[in-house]
Each structure stands twice: as structure tokens, then as C-alpha cells.
mmCIF file of C-alpha atoms in Angstrom:
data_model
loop_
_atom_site.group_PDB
_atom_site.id
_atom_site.type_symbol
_atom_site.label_atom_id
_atom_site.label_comp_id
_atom_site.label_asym_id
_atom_site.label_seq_id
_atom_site.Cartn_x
_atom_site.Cartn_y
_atom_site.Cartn_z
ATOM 1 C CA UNK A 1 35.435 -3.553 -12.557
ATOM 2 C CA UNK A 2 34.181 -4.720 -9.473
ATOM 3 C CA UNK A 3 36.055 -8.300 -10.037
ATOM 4 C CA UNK A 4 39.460 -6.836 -10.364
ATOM 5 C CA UNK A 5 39.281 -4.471 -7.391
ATOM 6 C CA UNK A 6 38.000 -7.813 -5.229
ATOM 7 C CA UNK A 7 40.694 -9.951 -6.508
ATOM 8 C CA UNK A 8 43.618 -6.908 -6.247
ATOM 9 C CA UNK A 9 41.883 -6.340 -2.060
ATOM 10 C CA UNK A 10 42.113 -10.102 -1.510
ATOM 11 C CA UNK A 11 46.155 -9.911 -3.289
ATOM 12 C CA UNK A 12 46.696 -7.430 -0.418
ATOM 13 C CA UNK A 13 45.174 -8.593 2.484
ATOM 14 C CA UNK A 14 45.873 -11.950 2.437
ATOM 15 C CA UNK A 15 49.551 -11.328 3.168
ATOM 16 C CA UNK A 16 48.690 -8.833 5.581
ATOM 17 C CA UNK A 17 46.607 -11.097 7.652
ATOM 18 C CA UNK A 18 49.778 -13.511 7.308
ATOM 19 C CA UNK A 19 51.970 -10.856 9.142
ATOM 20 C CA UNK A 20 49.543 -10.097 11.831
ATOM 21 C CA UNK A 21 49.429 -12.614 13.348
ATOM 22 C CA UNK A 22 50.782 -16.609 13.068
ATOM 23 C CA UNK A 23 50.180 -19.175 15.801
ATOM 24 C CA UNK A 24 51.816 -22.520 14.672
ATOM 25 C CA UNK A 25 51.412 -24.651 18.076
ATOM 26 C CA UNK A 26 52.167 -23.920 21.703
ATOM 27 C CA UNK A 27 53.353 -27.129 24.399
ATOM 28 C CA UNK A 28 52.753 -25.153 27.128
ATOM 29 C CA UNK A 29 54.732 -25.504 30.587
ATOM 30 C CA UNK A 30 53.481 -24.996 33.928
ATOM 31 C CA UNK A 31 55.848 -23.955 36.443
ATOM 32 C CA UNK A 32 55.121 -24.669 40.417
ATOM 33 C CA UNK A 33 58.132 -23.251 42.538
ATOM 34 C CA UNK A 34 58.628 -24.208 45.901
ATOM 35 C CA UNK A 35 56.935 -21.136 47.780
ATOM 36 C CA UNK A 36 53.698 -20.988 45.363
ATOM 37 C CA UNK A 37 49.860 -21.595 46.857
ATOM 38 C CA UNK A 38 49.427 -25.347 46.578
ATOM 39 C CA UNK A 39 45.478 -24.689 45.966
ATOM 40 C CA UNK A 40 45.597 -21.246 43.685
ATOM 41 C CA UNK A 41 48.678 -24.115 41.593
ATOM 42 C CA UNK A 42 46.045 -26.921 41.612
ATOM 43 C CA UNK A 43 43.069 -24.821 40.615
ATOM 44 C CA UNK A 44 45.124 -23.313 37.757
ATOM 45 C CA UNK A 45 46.562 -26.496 36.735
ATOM 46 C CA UNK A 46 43.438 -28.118 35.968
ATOM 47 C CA UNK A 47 41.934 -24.803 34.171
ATOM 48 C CA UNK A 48 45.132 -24.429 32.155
ATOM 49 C CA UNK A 49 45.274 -28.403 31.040
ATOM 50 C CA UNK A 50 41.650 -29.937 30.579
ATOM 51 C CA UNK A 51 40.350 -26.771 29.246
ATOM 52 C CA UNK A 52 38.627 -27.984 26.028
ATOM 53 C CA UNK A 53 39.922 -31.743 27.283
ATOM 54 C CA UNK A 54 43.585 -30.261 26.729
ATOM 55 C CA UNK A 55 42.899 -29.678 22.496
ATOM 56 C CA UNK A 56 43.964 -26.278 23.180
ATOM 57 C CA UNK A 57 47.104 -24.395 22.071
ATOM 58 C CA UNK A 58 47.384 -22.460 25.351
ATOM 59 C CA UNK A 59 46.590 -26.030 27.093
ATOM 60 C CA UNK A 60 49.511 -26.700 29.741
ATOM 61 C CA UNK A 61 51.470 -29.734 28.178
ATOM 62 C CA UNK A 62 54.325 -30.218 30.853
ATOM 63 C CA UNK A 63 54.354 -29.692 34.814
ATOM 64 C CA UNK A 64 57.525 -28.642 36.342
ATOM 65 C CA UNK A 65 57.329 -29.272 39.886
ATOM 66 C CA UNK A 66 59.709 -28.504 42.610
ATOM 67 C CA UNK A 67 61.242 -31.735 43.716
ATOM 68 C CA UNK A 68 60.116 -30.552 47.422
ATOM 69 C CA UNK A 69 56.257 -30.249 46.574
ATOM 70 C CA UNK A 70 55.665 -32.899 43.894
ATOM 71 C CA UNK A 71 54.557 -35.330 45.943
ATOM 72 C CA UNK A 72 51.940 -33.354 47.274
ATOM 73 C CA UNK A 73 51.049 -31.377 44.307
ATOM 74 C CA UNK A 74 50.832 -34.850 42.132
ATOM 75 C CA UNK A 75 48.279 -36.052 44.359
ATOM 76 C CA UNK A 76 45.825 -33.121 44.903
ATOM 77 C CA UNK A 77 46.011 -32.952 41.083
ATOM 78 C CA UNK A 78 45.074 -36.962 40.233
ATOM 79 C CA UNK A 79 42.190 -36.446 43.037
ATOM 80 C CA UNK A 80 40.745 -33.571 40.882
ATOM 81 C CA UNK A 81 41.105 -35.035 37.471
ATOM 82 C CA UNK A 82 40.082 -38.276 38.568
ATOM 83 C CA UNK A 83 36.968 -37.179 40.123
ATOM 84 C CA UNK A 84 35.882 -35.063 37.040
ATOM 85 C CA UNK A 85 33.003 -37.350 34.947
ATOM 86 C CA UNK A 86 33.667 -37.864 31.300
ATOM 87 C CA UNK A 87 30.921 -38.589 29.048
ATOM 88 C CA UNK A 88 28.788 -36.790 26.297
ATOM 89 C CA UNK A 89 28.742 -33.442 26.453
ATOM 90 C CA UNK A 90 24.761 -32.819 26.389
ATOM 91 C CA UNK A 91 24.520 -34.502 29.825
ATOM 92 C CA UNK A 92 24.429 -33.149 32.894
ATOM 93 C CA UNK A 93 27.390 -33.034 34.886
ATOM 94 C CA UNK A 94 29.513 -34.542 32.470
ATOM 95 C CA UNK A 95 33.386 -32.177 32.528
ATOM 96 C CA UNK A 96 35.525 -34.217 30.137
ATOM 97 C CA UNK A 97 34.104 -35.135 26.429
ATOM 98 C CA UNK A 98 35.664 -36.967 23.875
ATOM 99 C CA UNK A 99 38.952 -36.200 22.109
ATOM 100 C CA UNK A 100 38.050 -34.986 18.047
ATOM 101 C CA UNK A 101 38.538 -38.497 16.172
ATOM 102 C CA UNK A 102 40.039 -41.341 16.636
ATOM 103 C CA UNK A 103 43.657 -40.120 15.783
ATOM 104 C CA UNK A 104 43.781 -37.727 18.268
ATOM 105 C CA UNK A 105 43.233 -40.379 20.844
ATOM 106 C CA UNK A 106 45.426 -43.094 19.322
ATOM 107 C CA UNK A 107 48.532 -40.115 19.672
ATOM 108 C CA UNK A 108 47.586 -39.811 23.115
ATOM 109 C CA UNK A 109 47.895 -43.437 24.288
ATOM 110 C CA UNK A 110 51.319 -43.765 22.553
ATOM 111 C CA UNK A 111 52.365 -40.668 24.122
ATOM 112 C CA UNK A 112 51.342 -42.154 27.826
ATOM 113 C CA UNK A 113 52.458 -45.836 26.866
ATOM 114 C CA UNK A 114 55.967 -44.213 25.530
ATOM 115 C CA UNK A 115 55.989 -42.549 29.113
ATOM 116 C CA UNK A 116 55.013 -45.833 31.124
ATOM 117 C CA UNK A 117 57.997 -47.712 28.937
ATOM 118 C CA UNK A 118 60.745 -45.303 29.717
ATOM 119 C CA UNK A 119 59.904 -45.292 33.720
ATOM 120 C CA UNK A 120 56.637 -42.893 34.424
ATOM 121 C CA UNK A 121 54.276 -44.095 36.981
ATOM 122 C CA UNK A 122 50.291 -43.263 36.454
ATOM 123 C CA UNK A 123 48.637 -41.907 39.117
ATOM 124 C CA UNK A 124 45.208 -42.046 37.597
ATOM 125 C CA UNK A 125 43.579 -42.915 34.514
ATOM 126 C CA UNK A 126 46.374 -43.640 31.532
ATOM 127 C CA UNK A 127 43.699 -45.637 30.110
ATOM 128 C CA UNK A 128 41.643 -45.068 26.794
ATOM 129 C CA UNK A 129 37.771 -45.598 27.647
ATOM 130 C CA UNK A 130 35.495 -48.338 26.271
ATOM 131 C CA UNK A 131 32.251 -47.802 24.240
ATOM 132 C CA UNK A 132 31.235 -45.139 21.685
ATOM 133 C CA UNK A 133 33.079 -42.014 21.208
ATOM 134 C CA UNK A 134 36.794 -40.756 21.500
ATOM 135 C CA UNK A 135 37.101 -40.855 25.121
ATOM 136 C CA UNK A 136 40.232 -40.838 27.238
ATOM 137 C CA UNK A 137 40.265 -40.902 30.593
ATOM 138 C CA UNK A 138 41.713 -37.604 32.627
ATOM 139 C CA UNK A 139 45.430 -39.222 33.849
ATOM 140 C CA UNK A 140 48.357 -37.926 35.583
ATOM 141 C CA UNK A 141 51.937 -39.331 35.444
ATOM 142 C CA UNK A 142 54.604 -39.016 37.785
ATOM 143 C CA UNK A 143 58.419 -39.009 37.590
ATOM 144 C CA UNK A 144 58.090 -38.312 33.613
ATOM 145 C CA UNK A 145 62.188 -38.370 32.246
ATOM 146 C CA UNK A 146 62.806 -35.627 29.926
ATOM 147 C CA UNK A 147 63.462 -38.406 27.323
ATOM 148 C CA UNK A 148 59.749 -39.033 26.778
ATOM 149 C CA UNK A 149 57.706 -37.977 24.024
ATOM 150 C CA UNK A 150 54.629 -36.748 26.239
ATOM 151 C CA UNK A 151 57.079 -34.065 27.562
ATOM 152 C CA UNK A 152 57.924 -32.932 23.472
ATOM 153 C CA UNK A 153 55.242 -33.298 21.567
ATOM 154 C CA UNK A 154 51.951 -31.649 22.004
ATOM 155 C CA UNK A 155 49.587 -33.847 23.751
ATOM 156 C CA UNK A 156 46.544 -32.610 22.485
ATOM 157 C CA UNK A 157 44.635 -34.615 25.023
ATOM 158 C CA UNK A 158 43.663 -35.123 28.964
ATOM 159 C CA UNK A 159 47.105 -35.734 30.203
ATOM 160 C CA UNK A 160 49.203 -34.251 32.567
ATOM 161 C CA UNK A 161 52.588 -35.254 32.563
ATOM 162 C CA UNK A 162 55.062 -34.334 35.791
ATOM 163 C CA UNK A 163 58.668 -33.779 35.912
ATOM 164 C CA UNK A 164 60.730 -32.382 38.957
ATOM 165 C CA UNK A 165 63.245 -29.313 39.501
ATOM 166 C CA UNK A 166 65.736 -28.163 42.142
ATOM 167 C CA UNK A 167 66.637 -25.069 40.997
ATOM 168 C CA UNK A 168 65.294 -21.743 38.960
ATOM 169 C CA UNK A 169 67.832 -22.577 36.735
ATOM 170 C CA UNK A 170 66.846 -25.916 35.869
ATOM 171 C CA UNK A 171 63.304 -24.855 35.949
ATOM 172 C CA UNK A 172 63.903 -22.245 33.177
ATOM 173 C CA UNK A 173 66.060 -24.885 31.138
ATOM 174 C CA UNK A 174 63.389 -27.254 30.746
ATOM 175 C CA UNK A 175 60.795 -25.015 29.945
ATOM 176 C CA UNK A 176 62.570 -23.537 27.352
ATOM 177 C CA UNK A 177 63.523 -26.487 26.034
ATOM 178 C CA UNK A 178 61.310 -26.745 22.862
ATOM 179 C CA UNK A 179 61.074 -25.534 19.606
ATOM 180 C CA UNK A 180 57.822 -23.598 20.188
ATOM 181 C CA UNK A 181 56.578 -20.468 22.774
ATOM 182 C CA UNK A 182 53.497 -19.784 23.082
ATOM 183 C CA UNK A 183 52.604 -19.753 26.438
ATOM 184 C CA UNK A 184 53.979 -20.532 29.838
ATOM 185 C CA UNK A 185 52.499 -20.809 33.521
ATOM 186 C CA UNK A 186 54.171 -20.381 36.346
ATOM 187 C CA UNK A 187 53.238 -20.154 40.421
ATOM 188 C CA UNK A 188 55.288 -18.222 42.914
ATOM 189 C CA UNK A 189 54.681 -16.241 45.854
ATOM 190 C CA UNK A 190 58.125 -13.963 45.425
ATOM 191 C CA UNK A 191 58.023 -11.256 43.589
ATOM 192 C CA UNK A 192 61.728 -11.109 42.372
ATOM 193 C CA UNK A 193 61.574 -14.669 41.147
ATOM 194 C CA UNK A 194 58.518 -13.946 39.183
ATOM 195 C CA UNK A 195 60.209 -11.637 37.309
ATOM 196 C CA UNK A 196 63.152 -13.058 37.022
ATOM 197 C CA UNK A 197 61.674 -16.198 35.503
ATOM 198 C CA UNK A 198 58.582 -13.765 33.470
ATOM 199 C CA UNK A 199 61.909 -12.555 31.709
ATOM 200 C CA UNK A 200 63.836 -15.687 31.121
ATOM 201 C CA UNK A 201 60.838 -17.850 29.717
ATOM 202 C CA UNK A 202 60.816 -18.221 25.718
ATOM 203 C CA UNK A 203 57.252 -17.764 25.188
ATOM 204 C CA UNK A 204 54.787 -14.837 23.899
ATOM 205 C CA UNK A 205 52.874 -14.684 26.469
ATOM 206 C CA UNK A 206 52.743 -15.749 30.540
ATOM 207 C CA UNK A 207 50.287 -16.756 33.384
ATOM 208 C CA UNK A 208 51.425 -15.800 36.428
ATOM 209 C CA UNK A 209 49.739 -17.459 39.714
ATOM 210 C CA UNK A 210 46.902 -17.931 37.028
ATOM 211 C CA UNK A 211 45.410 -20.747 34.229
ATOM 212 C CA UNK A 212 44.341 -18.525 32.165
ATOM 213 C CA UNK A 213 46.058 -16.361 29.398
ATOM 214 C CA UNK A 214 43.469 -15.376 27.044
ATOM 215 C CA UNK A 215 41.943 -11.442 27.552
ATOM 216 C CA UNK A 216 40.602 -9.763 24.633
ATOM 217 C CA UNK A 217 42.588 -6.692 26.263
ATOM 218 C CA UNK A 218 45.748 -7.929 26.038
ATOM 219 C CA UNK A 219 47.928 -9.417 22.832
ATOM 220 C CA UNK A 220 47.668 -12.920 21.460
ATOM 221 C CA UNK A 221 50.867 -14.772 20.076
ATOM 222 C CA UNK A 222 54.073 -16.877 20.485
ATOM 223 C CA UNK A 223 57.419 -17.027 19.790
ATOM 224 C CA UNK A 224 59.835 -19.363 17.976
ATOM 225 C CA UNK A 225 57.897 -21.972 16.061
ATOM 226 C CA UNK A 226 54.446 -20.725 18.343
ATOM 227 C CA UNK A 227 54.298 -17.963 15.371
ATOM 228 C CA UNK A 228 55.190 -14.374 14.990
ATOM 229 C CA UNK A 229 52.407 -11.110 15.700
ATOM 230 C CA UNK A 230 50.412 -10.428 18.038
ATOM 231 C CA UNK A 231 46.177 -10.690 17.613
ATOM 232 C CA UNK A 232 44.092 -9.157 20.559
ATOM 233 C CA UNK A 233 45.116 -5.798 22.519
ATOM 234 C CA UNK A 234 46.146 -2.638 21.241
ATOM 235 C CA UNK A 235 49.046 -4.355 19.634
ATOM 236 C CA UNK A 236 46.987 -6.622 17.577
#
């Protein structure tokens, strides 16, 4: 009957739907190199992490910042995050909204307090907001050690931690060093570095000189723990 061909269709898809496609988390980085546009970096750094106030897979979680720009690229990015007005989100003008419950936020400010302990300095915000509502205020740290949490675990929240590089090398090393791969971002102006790091990155999918990943033309997915398949594209 009817019931039995449901319940043998539901049997068979739901395994298939399994294999398509699996996204289990992402803790993006975002990779400035030494020769990349300051202002396309900054504009793409701010897309990539507060979109959705940074509860986003494909959210940048890290910055990796060429020792010889971070100075520079620190502060353009604390004088856009900290001008951006958080409130509720049926107000006018209003760019950063609460975080989803009152966990979310709690993981947040141990993440940035953890950070503060172990030597980070804040550069705005770092501060959880008073009043109604799960509200966090948009912060960026500076001189983040590898040792800290906010630079392992998923944020989930308006924070964007930065850590320094000298080399490709090293760049590459700390980006791929996590147990997930979803995404990565990374800005460059030369073209045989681009590839060269497009190839070593452990992560489905990469931004190149751009904050944004998602195209219903192209495939969906990560890597490692980020998942297996690919949703989106002719490959999905």
C-alpha cells in the first residue's frame, strides 16, 4: 500500500540525503598577505565576519595578518565594527542584533576573556551589552597567541580575533591548523601566490580577494570535520 512504499522512499532517501551533502562546522580563516588591497581586505573582512552577527558557518573566525600590515589593517577594521549600531533588528539603522540566547553570548565572553588572560589587547568593544536581549558588542583583538581558545573554537559571535604571519608558510600552517575546512579567505594581489596558497588551504571551498563564498552556481561543502559532499552547483 501506499504506507509501505512511503516508509521504503523515506528508508532510501534518508541515507542518500546523508551522502550528499554534510556540513558539521566551519572556523573560517581570513588570510591578508602583505601586497593585498587594504580597503577591498577591510570591506571583505567585515562582510565575511558580522554577516548574521558572525552565527554563520562560512563566518571568518580567525584573521591572519601579515606582521607588516597589522597595525594598519587592525585599526581600519575596529573603526568599522565599532561604528556599526547594535540594537533590535526592526529599527532603523540598527547593523548588529543580538546573539540567539543567552548561551551563545556567555561562550563568547569566555572566548574574549580567555584571550585578554593569555595576552590579547581589545581594540574595541570586548564587552557584553547591558539591558534586554543577547547583545554583544562588535570587538576586535589584537596580538591573539595561537594558545587561545577564540582562535580554536568557533566563535559564533561578533568577534574578530587577529594573529600575525611572516611568511606563506606560516600563513598556510595556521590556517590549516584545525580540525575542520569549510571555508577560507584570503587577499592577495599576486597571482602565483593565490594559487599557490588556493591549493595548499584545507578547506572545501575559498574566497579569494572576496567575503563572500556562497553562489547558488557553484558547490557548497567542507572538508575534514566541515563535512563531506557538495550541495549547490552542478556537483551538488
Amino acid at each position: 500500500g501506499s504506507t509501505e512504499v512511503g516508509q521504503r522512499l523515506i528508508a532510501w532517501a534518508a541515507p542518500q540525503v546523508l551522502r550528499v551533502s554534510m556540513e558539521l562546522g566551519g572556523n573560517a580563516p581570513f588570510l591578508v598577505f602583505e601586497d593585498a588591497d587594504l580597503d577591498a581586505a577591510v570591506d571583505g573582512a567585515v562582510l565575511a565576519k558580522m554577516r548574521n552577527i558572525g552565527e554563520a558557518c562560512t563566518a571568518a573566525n580567525r584573521f591572519h595578518v601579515h606582521e607588516s600590515i597589522a597595525d594598519e589593517f587592525a585599526t581600519r577594521l575596529a573603526e568599522r565594527l565599532g561604528s556599526m549600531r547594535v540594537g533590535r533588528g526592526t529599527e532603523d539603522g540598527v547593523q548588529v542584533g543580538p546573539l540567539v540566547e543567552a548561551k551563545a553570548r556567555e561562550k563568547v565572553v569566555e572566548l574574549v576573556d580567555d584571550a585578554r588572560d593569555r595576552g590579547a589587547k581589545t581594540l574595541v568593544g570586548g564587552e557584553a551589552l547591558e539591558g534586554p536581549g543577547y547583545f554583544y558588542a562588535p570587538t576586535v583583538l589584537r596580538d591573539v597567541p595561537s594558545d587561545a581558545r577564540v582562535l580554536r573554537e568557533e566563535i559564533f559571535g561578533p568577534v574578530a580575533p587577529i594573529a600575525t604571519f611572516m611568511s606563506d608558510d606560516e600563513a598556510l600552517r595556521a590556517a590549516n591548523d584545525t580540525d575542520f575546512g569549510l571555508v577560507s579567505y584570503a587577499y592577495t594581489r599576486d597571482l602565483d601566490r593565490a594559487f599557490r596558497v588556493i591549493e595548499g588551504l584545507q578547506t572545501g571551498m575559498v574566497g579569494l580577494n572576496r567575503g563572500l563564498v556562497s553562489n547558488p552556481a557553484g558547490p557548497f561543502g567542507g572538508v575534514k570535520h566541515s563535512g563531506f559532499g557538495r550541495e549547490g552547483g552542478h556537483e551538488g
